Coordinates of C-alpha atoms and ligand atoms in Angstrom, one line a residue:
Chain A
M862 CA 0.0 0.0 0.0
I863 CA 1.3 3.4 -0.9
K864 CA 1.4 5.6 2.2
Q865 CA -0.2 9.0 1.8
K866 CA 2.1 11.8 2.8
V867 CA 1.1 13.3 6.1
R868 CA 0.2 16.9 5.5
V869 CA -0.3 19.4 8.3
K870 CA -2.3 22.5 8.6
T871 CA -1.6 25.5 10.7
F872 CA -4.4 27.6 12.2
Q873 CA -5.4 29.3 15.5
I874 CA -7.5 28.3 18.5
N875 CA -8.3 31.1 20.9
G876 CA -5.4 33.1 19.4
I877 CA -2.9 30.4 19.9
D878 CA -1.1 29.0 16.8
V879 CA -1.7 25.3 16.4
T880 CA -0.9 22.6 13.9
G881 CA -2.6 19.3 13.2
R882 CA -2.7 16.5 10.6
S883 CA -4.7 17.8 7.7
D884 CA -7.5 15.2 8.2
S885 CA -7.9 16.1 11.9
T886 CA -11.0 17.5 13.6
I887 CA -10.9 20.7 15.6
L888 CA -11.4 18.7 18.8
E889 CA -8.5 16.4 18.1
V890 CA -6.1 19.3 17.5
A891 CA -7.5 21.1 20.6
K892 CA -6.8 18.0 22.7
E893 CA -3.3 17.7 21.4
H894 CA -2.7 21.3 22.5
D895 CA -4.4 20.9 25.9
I896 CA -7.2 23.2 25.0
H897 CA -10.4 22.0 26.7
I898 CA -13.7 21.9 24.7
P899 CA -16.7 20.4 26.6
T900 CA -18.1 17.2 24.9
L901 CA -20.8 14.7 25.7
C902 CA -21.5 12.4 22.7
Y903 CA -17.8 12.2 21.8
L904 CA -15.8 9.2 23.1
E905 CA -12.2 8.5 22.3
G906 CA -12.0 5.4 20.2
L907 CA -15.4 5.7 18.6
S908 CA -16.4 7.5 15.5
C909 CA -17.7 11.1 15.8
V910 CA -21.3 11.9 15.0
G911 CA -22.0 15.4 16.3
A912 CA -25.1 14.4 18.1
C913 CA -25.1 16.5 21.3
R914 CA -23.9 19.9 20.0
I915 CA -22.2 20.7 23.4
C916 CA -18.8 21.0 21.6
L917 CA -19.9 23.9 19.4
V918 CA -17.2 26.4 18.5
E919 CA -17.0 29.7 16.7
I920 CA -15.1 30.3 13.5
K921 CA -14.0 33.8 12.6
G922 CA -15.8 35.1 9.6
S923 CA -18.7 32.6 9.8
N924 CA -22.1 33.1 11.5
K925 CA -22.5 29.3 11.9
L926 CA -21.4 27.5 15.0
I927 CA -19.9 24.1 14.3
P928 CA -19.3 21.0 16.4
A929 CA -15.6 20.7 17.1
C930 CA -15.8 16.9 17.2
T931 CA -16.9 16.6 13.5
G932 CA -15.6 19.9 12.1
K933 CA -12.4 19.4 10.1
I934 CA -9.5 21.8 10.4
K935 CA -8.7 24.3 7.6
E936 CA -5.5 26.2 7.0
G937 CA -5.5 29.6 8.5
M938 CA -8.9 29.3 10.2
E939 CA -9.4 31.1 13.5
V940 CA -11.4 29.0 16.1
F941 CA -12.8 30.3 19.4
T942 CA -13.9 27.8 22.0
D943 CA -14.7 29.9 25.0
T944 CA -16.8 32.9 24.2
D945 CA -19.9 34.4 25.9
R946 CA -22.0 33.4 22.8
L947 CA -20.9 29.8 23.1
H948 CA -21.5 29.7 26.9
K949 CA -25.0 30.9 26.3
H950 CA -25.8 28.4 23.5
R951 CA -24.2 25.5 25.4
K952 CA -26.3 26.2 28.5
M953 CA -29.4 26.2 26.3
I954 CA -28.5 23.0 24.6
L955 CA -27.8 21.3 28.0
S956 CA -31.1 22.6 29.3
M957 CA -32.9 21.0 26.3
I958 CA -31.1 17.7 26.8
F959 CA -32.1 17.7 30.5
A960 CA -35.7 18.8 29.8
E961 CA -36.3 16.3 27.0
R962 CA -36.2 13.3 29.4
T963 CA -36.8 12.9 33.2
H964 CA -33.6 13.3 35.2
T965 CA -34.3 12.7 38.8
C966 CA -30.7 12.7 39.9
S967 CA -31.4 12.1 43.6
V968 CA -32.7 8.6 42.9
C969 CA -30.5 7.7 39.9
V970 CA -28.0 4.9 39.8
S971 CA -25.4 7.2 38.2
N972 CA -25.8 10.1 40.7
G973 CA -22.3 11.4 41.4
H974 CA -20.8 9.6 38.4
C975 CA -22.7 11.0 35.5
E976 CA -21.3 12.9 32.5
L977 CA -24.5 14.8 32.0
Q978 CA -24.6 15.9 35.6
D979 CA -20.9 16.8 35.4
M980 CA -21.6 18.9 32.4
S981 CA -24.2 20.9 34.4
V982 CA -21.4 21.7 36.8
E983 CA -18.9 22.6 34.1
L984 CA -21.3 24.9 32.3
G985 CA -22.8 26.4 35.4
M986 CA -26.3 25.2 34.4
E987 CA -28.2 25.2 37.8
H988 CA -31.7 25.3 36.3
S989 CA -33.3 24.4 33.0
Q990 CA -34.1 27.3 30.7
V991 CA -36.9 25.3 29.1
P992 CA -39.9 23.5 30.6
Y993 CA -39.5 19.8 31.4
L994 CA -41.4 17.6 29.0
T995 CA -41.7 14.5 31.2
N996 CA -42.5 12.1 28.4
R997 CA -42.7 8.6 29.8
F998 CA -40.7 5.7 28.3
D999 CA -40.9 2.1 29.3
I1000 CA -37.9 0.7 31.1
D1001 CA -36.4 -2.5 29.6
A1002 CA -35.1 -4.6 32.5
S1003 CA -35.5 -7.9 30.6
H1004 CA -31.8 -8.7 30.4
E1005 CA -30.4 -10.6 33.4
R1006 CA -27.5 -8.2 33.9
F1007 CA -28.4 -4.9 32.3
V1008 CA -31.1 -2.3 32.4
N1009 CA -32.1 0.3 29.7
D1010 CA -34.0 3.3 31.1
P1011 CA -34.7 5.6 28.1
N1012 CA -36.0 8.3 30.6
R1013 CA -32.3 9.1 31.3
C1014 CA -31.1 8.7 27.7
I1015 CA -29.5 11.7 25.9
L1016 CA -29.4 10.0 22.5
C1017 CA -25.6 10.4 22.2
T1018 CA -25.5 7.0 20.4
R1019 CA -22.3 5.9 22.1
C1020 CA -24.0 2.6 22.8
V1021 CA -24.9 2.2 19.1
R1022 CA -21.4 3.0 18.0
V1023 CA -19.5 0.9 20.5
C1024 CA -21.6 -2.1 19.8
D1025 CA -21.1 -1.7 16.0
E1026 CA -17.5 -0.4 15.9
V1027 CA -15.8 -2.2 18.8
E1028 CA -18.0 -5.3 19.6
G1029 CA -19.0 -5.8 16.0
A1030 CA -22.5 -6.8 16.9
H1031 CA -24.6 -3.8 15.9
A1032 CA -27.3 -4.9 18.3
W1033 CA -28.4 -1.3 19.0
D1034 CA -30.0 1.3 16.7
L1035 CA -32.3 4.3 16.8
V1036 CA -36.0 4.1 16.3
D1037 CA -38.6 6.8 15.8
R1038 CA -37.9 10.5 15.4
G1039 CA -37.4 13.7 17.4
L1040 CA -38.6 13.6 21.0
D1041 CA -39.7 10.0 20.7
T1042 CA -36.4 8.7 19.5
R1043 CA -35.1 5.7 21.5
V1044 CA -32.2 3.2 21.2
I1045 CA -33.5 -0.3 20.6
H1046 CA -32.2 -3.8 20.1
D1047 CA -32.8 -5.5 16.8
M1048 CA -36.4 -4.9 15.7
D1049 CA -37.3 -3.2 19.0
D1050 CA -37.1 -6.5 20.8
P1051 CA -36.7 -6.8 24.6
W1052 CA -32.9 -6.8 25.4
V1053 CA -33.0 -10.4 26.6
E1054 CA -34.5 -11.6 23.3
S1055 CA -31.9 -9.7 21.1
E1056 CA -30.2 -12.3 18.9
S1057 CA -27.4 -9.9 17.9
C1058 CA -26.4 -8.8 21.5
T1059 CA -23.5 -10.8 22.9
S1060 CA -24.1 -9.5 26.4
C1061 CA -20.6 -8.0 26.5
G1062 CA -21.7 -5.0 28.4
K1063 CA -19.6 -2.4 26.5
C1064 CA -22.6 -0.2 25.8
V1065 CA -23.3 0.0 29.6
Q1066 CA -19.8 1.0 30.3
V1067 CA -19.7 3.8 27.7
C1068 CA -23.2 5.2 28.3
P1069 CA -22.5 8.7 29.8
T1070 CA -25.7 8.7 32.0
G1071 CA -27.8 6.3 34.0
A1072 CA -29.7 5.2 31.0
L1073 CA -27.8 2.0 30.7
S1074 CA -26.8 0.4 34.0
E1075 CA -25.9 -2.9 35.6
K1076 CA -28.7 -4.7 37.3
G1077 CA -28.8 -4.7 41.1
V1078 CA -27.0 -1.4 41.7
S1079 CA -29.0 1.2 43.6
A1080 CA -28.8 5.0 43.6
T1081 CA -25.2 6.5 43.2
E1082 CA -23.7 3.0 42.8
M1083 CA -23.2 2.8 39.0
V1084 CA -19.5 3.7 38.3
K1085 CA -18.5 3.0 34.7
K1086 CA -15.3 2.0 33.2
K1087 CA -14.9 4.6 30.5
S1088 CA -11.3 3.8 29.6
L1089 CA -12.3 0.3 28.6
I1090 CA -12.6 1.1 24.9
V1091 CA -9.3 2.9 24.5
N1092 CA -7.5 0.1 26.3
L1093 CA -9.3 -2.5 24.3
L1094 CA -8.4 -0.9 21.0
E1095 CA -4.8 -0.4 22.1
M1096 CA -4.5 -4.1 22.9
R1097 CA -5.9 -5.0 19.5
N1098 CA -3.5 -2.8 17.7
R1099 CA -0.6 -4.3 19.6
E1100 CA -1.5 -7.8 18.5
R1101 CA -1.5 -6.9 14.8
Chain B
M213 CA -24.8 48.1 62.0
A214 CA -26.8 48.0 58.8
Q215 CA -30.4 46.9 58.9
K216 CA -30.9 43.2 59.0
I217 CA -32.2 41.4 55.9
K218 CA -35.8 40.3 56.2
V219 CA -35.9 36.6 55.3
A220 CA -38.8 34.1 54.9
T221 CA -38.5 30.3 54.4
I222 CA -41.1 27.9 53.3
W223 CA -41.4 24.3 52.1
L224 CA -44.0 23.5 49.5
D225 CA -43.9 20.0 47.9
G226 CA -40.6 19.0 49.4
C227 CA -39.6 16.6 52.1
S228 CA -38.2 19.2 54.6
G229 CA -34.7 17.8 53.9
C230 CA -33.5 21.2 52.6
H231 CA -34.8 22.9 55.8
M232 CA -33.0 20.2 57.8
S233 CA -29.9 21.1 55.8
F234 CA -30.5 24.7 56.7
L235 CA -30.4 23.8 60.4
D236 CA -27.2 21.8 59.7
M237 CA -25.4 25.1 59.4
D238 CA -25.2 24.7 63.1
E239 CA -23.2 27.5 64.9
R240 CA -23.1 29.4 61.6
L241 CA -26.8 30.1 62.1
V242 CA -25.8 32.3 65.0
E243 CA -23.5 34.2 62.8
L244 CA -26.1 34.6 60.1
S245 CA -28.7 35.7 62.6
E246 CA -26.6 38.9 63.0
Y247 CA -27.5 39.8 59.5
M248 CA -30.9 38.2 59.0
D249 CA -34.3 38.3 60.7
V250 CA -36.5 35.3 59.9
L251 CA -40.1 36.7 59.7
Y252 CA -41.9 33.7 58.4
S253 CA -40.8 30.0 58.3
P254 CA -41.6 26.5 59.7
Y255 CA -39.0 27.6 62.3
V256 CA -41.1 30.5 63.6
D257 CA -44.7 30.8 64.6
Q258 CA -46.2 33.2 62.0
K259 CA -49.4 32.2 60.2
E260 CA -49.7 34.8 57.4
F261 CA -47.0 35.4 54.8
P262 CA -45.7 38.9 55.6
E263 CA -45.2 41.8 53.2
G264 CA -41.9 43.5 52.6
V265 CA -39.7 40.4 52.6
D266 CA -36.2 40.9 51.2
L267 CA -35.4 37.2 50.5
T268 CA -37.7 34.2 50.5
I269 CA -36.0 30.8 50.5
V270 CA -38.4 28.2 48.9
E271 CA -38.0 24.4 49.2
G272 CA -40.2 22.1 47.2
A273 CA -42.0 21.9 43.9
L274 CA -45.5 23.3 43.0
S275 CA -48.0 20.4 43.2
S276 CA -51.3 21.8 44.4
D277 CA -53.5 24.9 43.9
H278 CA -52.3 26.0 47.3
D279 CA -48.6 25.8 46.3
V280 CA -49.3 28.0 43.3
E281 CA -51.3 30.6 45.4
M282 CA -48.4 30.7 47.9
I283 CA -45.7 31.2 45.4
K284 CA -47.7 34.0 43.8
T285 CA -48.0 35.7 47.2
I286 CA -44.4 35.1 47.9
R287 CA -43.4 36.7 44.5
Q288 CA -45.5 39.7 45.3
N289 CA -44.2 40.2 48.8
S290 CA -40.5 39.3 48.2
K291 CA -37.7 41.3 46.6
K292 CA -35.8 38.1 45.8
I293 CA -36.7 34.4 45.7
L294 CA -34.1 31.7 46.2
A295 CA -35.1 28.2 45.0
L296 CA -33.5 25.8 47.4
G297 CA -33.0 22.2 46.4
D298 CA -33.8 20.0 43.4
C299 CA -37.6 19.9 44.1
A300 CA -37.9 23.7 43.8
I301 CA -35.6 23.7 40.7
T302 CA -36.3 20.6 38.7
G303 CA -39.4 19.2 40.4
N304 CA -37.2 16.2 41.4
V305 CA -39.1 13.2 42.9
S306 CA -42.4 15.1 43.0
T307 CA -42.2 15.5 39.2
M308 CA -42.0 11.7 38.6
K309 CA -45.7 11.8 39.0
N310 CA -46.0 13.8 35.8
L311 CA -45.0 10.6 33.9
Y312 CA -48.2 8.9 35.0
G313 CA -50.6 11.8 35.6
T314 CA -52.3 12.9 38.8
R315 CA -55.3 10.6 38.3
A316 CA -53.2 7.5 38.1
I317 CA -51.4 8.4 41.3
M318 CA -54.7 9.1 43.2
E319 CA -56.1 5.8 42.0
T320 CA -53.0 4.0 43.2
G321 CA -52.8 5.9 46.5
Y322 CA -56.5 6.0 47.5
G323 CA -57.7 2.9 45.6
Q324 CA -55.3 0.0 44.9
N325 CA -53.1 0.6 48.0
A326 CA -55.9 1.7 50.4
D327 CA -57.0 -0.8 53.1
H328 CA -60.2 1.1 53.7
N329 CA -61.9 3.4 51.2
E330 CA -65.5 2.2 50.9
S331 CA -66.7 5.3 49.0
G332 CA -63.8 5.0 46.5
E333 CA -63.4 8.8 46.6
Y334 CA -60.3 10.9 46.8
P335 CA -59.9 13.5 49.5
H336 CA -61.1 16.8 48.0
L337 CA -62.4 18.9 51.0
V338 CA -60.0 21.1 53.1
V339 CA -56.9 19.5 51.6
P340 CA -55.5 21.4 48.5
K341 CA -56.3 20.2 45.1
L342 CA -53.5 18.5 43.2
L343 CA -52.5 20.1 39.9
D344 CA -52.4 18.0 36.7
R345 CA -48.7 18.6 36.5
V346 CA -46.0 19.3 39.1
H347 CA -43.9 22.4 38.2
P348 CA -40.6 23.7 39.4
L349 CA -40.9 27.2 40.8
H350 CA -39.5 29.1 37.8
E351 CA -42.1 27.6 35.5
I352 CA -44.8 29.7 37.3
V353 CA -43.0 32.8 38.7
P354 CA -39.6 34.4 38.0
V355 CA -36.9 33.1 40.4
D356 CA -33.7 35.0 41.2
Y357 CA -31.4 32.4 42.6
F358 CA -31.1 28.6 42.1
V359 CA -29.2 26.5 44.6
P360 CA -29.7 22.8 43.7
G361 CA -29.0 19.7 45.7
C362 CA -31.0 16.9 47.3
P363 CA -30.8 18.2 50.0
T364 CA -28.6 21.2 49.3
P365 CA -25.5 20.8 51.5
A366 CA -25.4 23.1 54.5
D367 CA -22.0 24.5 53.3
A368 CA -23.5 25.6 50.0
I369 CA -26.5 27.3 51.7
Y370 CA -24.1 29.1 54.1
T371 CA -21.7 30.2 51.3
V372 CA -24.6 31.5 49.1
L373 CA -26.3 33.4 52.0
K374 CA -23.0 34.9 53.1
A375 CA -22.4 36.1 49.6
L376 CA -25.8 37.6 49.3
I377 CA -25.4 39.4 52.6
E378 CA -22.0 40.7 51.5
G379 CA -23.2 41.5 47.9
K380 CA -20.5 39.2 46.4
E381 CA -20.9 36.9 43.4
V382 CA -20.5 33.1 43.9
N383 CA -20.4 30.3 41.3
I384 CA -23.1 28.1 42.6
S385 CA -22.1 25.2 40.4
Q386 CA -18.8 25.0 42.3
L387 CA -20.7 24.5 45.6
T388 CA -23.5 22.1 44.7
R389 CA -25.3 20.4 41.8
F390 CA -28.4 18.4 40.9
G391 CA -28.6 15.3 43.2
K392 CA -25.8 16.4 45.5
Ligands
SF4_803 S1 -28.6 10.2 34.2 FE1 -27.3 11.7 35.2 S2 -28.4 13.6 35.0 FE2 -29.8 12.0 34.6 S3 -30.8 11.5 36.5 FE3 -29.0 10.2 36.4 S4 -27.4 11.3 37.4 FE4 -29.0 12.8 36.9
SF4_804 S1 -24.0 -5.8 25.5 FE1 -22.4 -5.7 23.9 S2 -23.4 -6.7 22.2 FE2 -25.1 -6.3 23.6 S3 -25.9 -4.4 23.0 FE3 -24.3 -3.9 24.5 S4 -22.4 -3.6 23.3 FE4 -23.9 -4.6 22.0
SF4_805 S1 -28.5 4.7 26.2 FE1 -26.7 5.9 27.0 S2 -25.1 5.6 25.4 FE2 -27.1 5.0 24.5 S3 -27.8 6.9 23.4 FE3 -28.7 6.8 25.4 S4 -27.3 8.0 26.8 FE4 -26.2 7.5 24.9
FES806 S1 -19.3 16.1 21.4 FE1 -19.4 17.2 19.5 S2 -21.5 17.1 19.1 FE2 -21.4 15.9 20.9

């Protein structure tokens, strides 16, 4: 195989000169330069889908805000990650994510170990700016080891991606649209009846919230192993 | 010394946990009492909500017609409202009822789970009428400060009140959060 020449691009983030491989995303280059951009649906090791919009950044000369996790870098671009406008939009987006489902943190398995909750702290979002919808979704506790509670789901699709890209099972997918969207197994079968699920539990470990959890844990007890995926991929690459 | 701040506290549809947390400020209450007068509260014996309150601290969500009436009076009579705890801010546990509707909850509480209820009726005299939906405070009236937690830790309450007294800014998210 002919190796493509690695090209680099130079541009600015928050006024600092940075360089990155030409096919990088803004988020990747920011990370390499220790510039923090808040993210929710992004998870190292998985593909980027731009589902949550928390990582929005400003580009000088453009009115559009773009997600840093999917936005590719361009030579000479000027990126801003920490402006008042972004703070305002991120808070609104986070409010909408909270209000879309029913997050009763005090009784949640993930209370104290939840990425959504952590984001409310990071962004200083201490109340929702939009009314709570309180749509009810049925909980799937059919699996002997895992529970799926869509009332805490933020539709980040980490579960869908890890199952497809790392486990290779593609047991999860999305069904319905808009506010009714849910993650489902196979043809919307109960988890226990899913023929494609291998019960590996990767989806549970990468889920940022209490939507996917291990059975038997009670409030605050669900601590997840987020580094699992990066470690797994590293081991695989080593073997090759 | 400058005039003391006139404070009221109330719990609506909450469990009193946040008021307990308030008491957990322990000896710091003595310090705060140098700056605040509590005019109305479960801690003091005052029946009517007073006028001319500087700050009302509200625990609990709005679940009944009485809660809504109270919060409107509070808004009218208070310069500032501080929503204390998750119930006041998100609806918290009280809001879980919204997933099923008030009727379903009444049927469960006074029908299915009742040992004796020959008439099959729900209480509707004297007790306040439940709303169709539970609301956090700010869905009904404007709220000035939000201090989440379940219950809000005493340290967070103290730091926020101290900052309000001294007219300083605090980053509330560094002190407490939903579910804390
Ligand atoms: S998933 Fe996170 S934000 Fe939602 S209720 Fe649980 S702890 Fe709170
Ligand atoms: S347990 Fe494994 S195979 Fe089953 S849905 Fe989750 S990631 Fe996919
Ligand atoms: S179940 Fe968890 S991982 Fe899957 S989309 Fe919902 S929040 Fe994301
Ligand atoms: S992290 Fe970029 S859109 Fe979710």
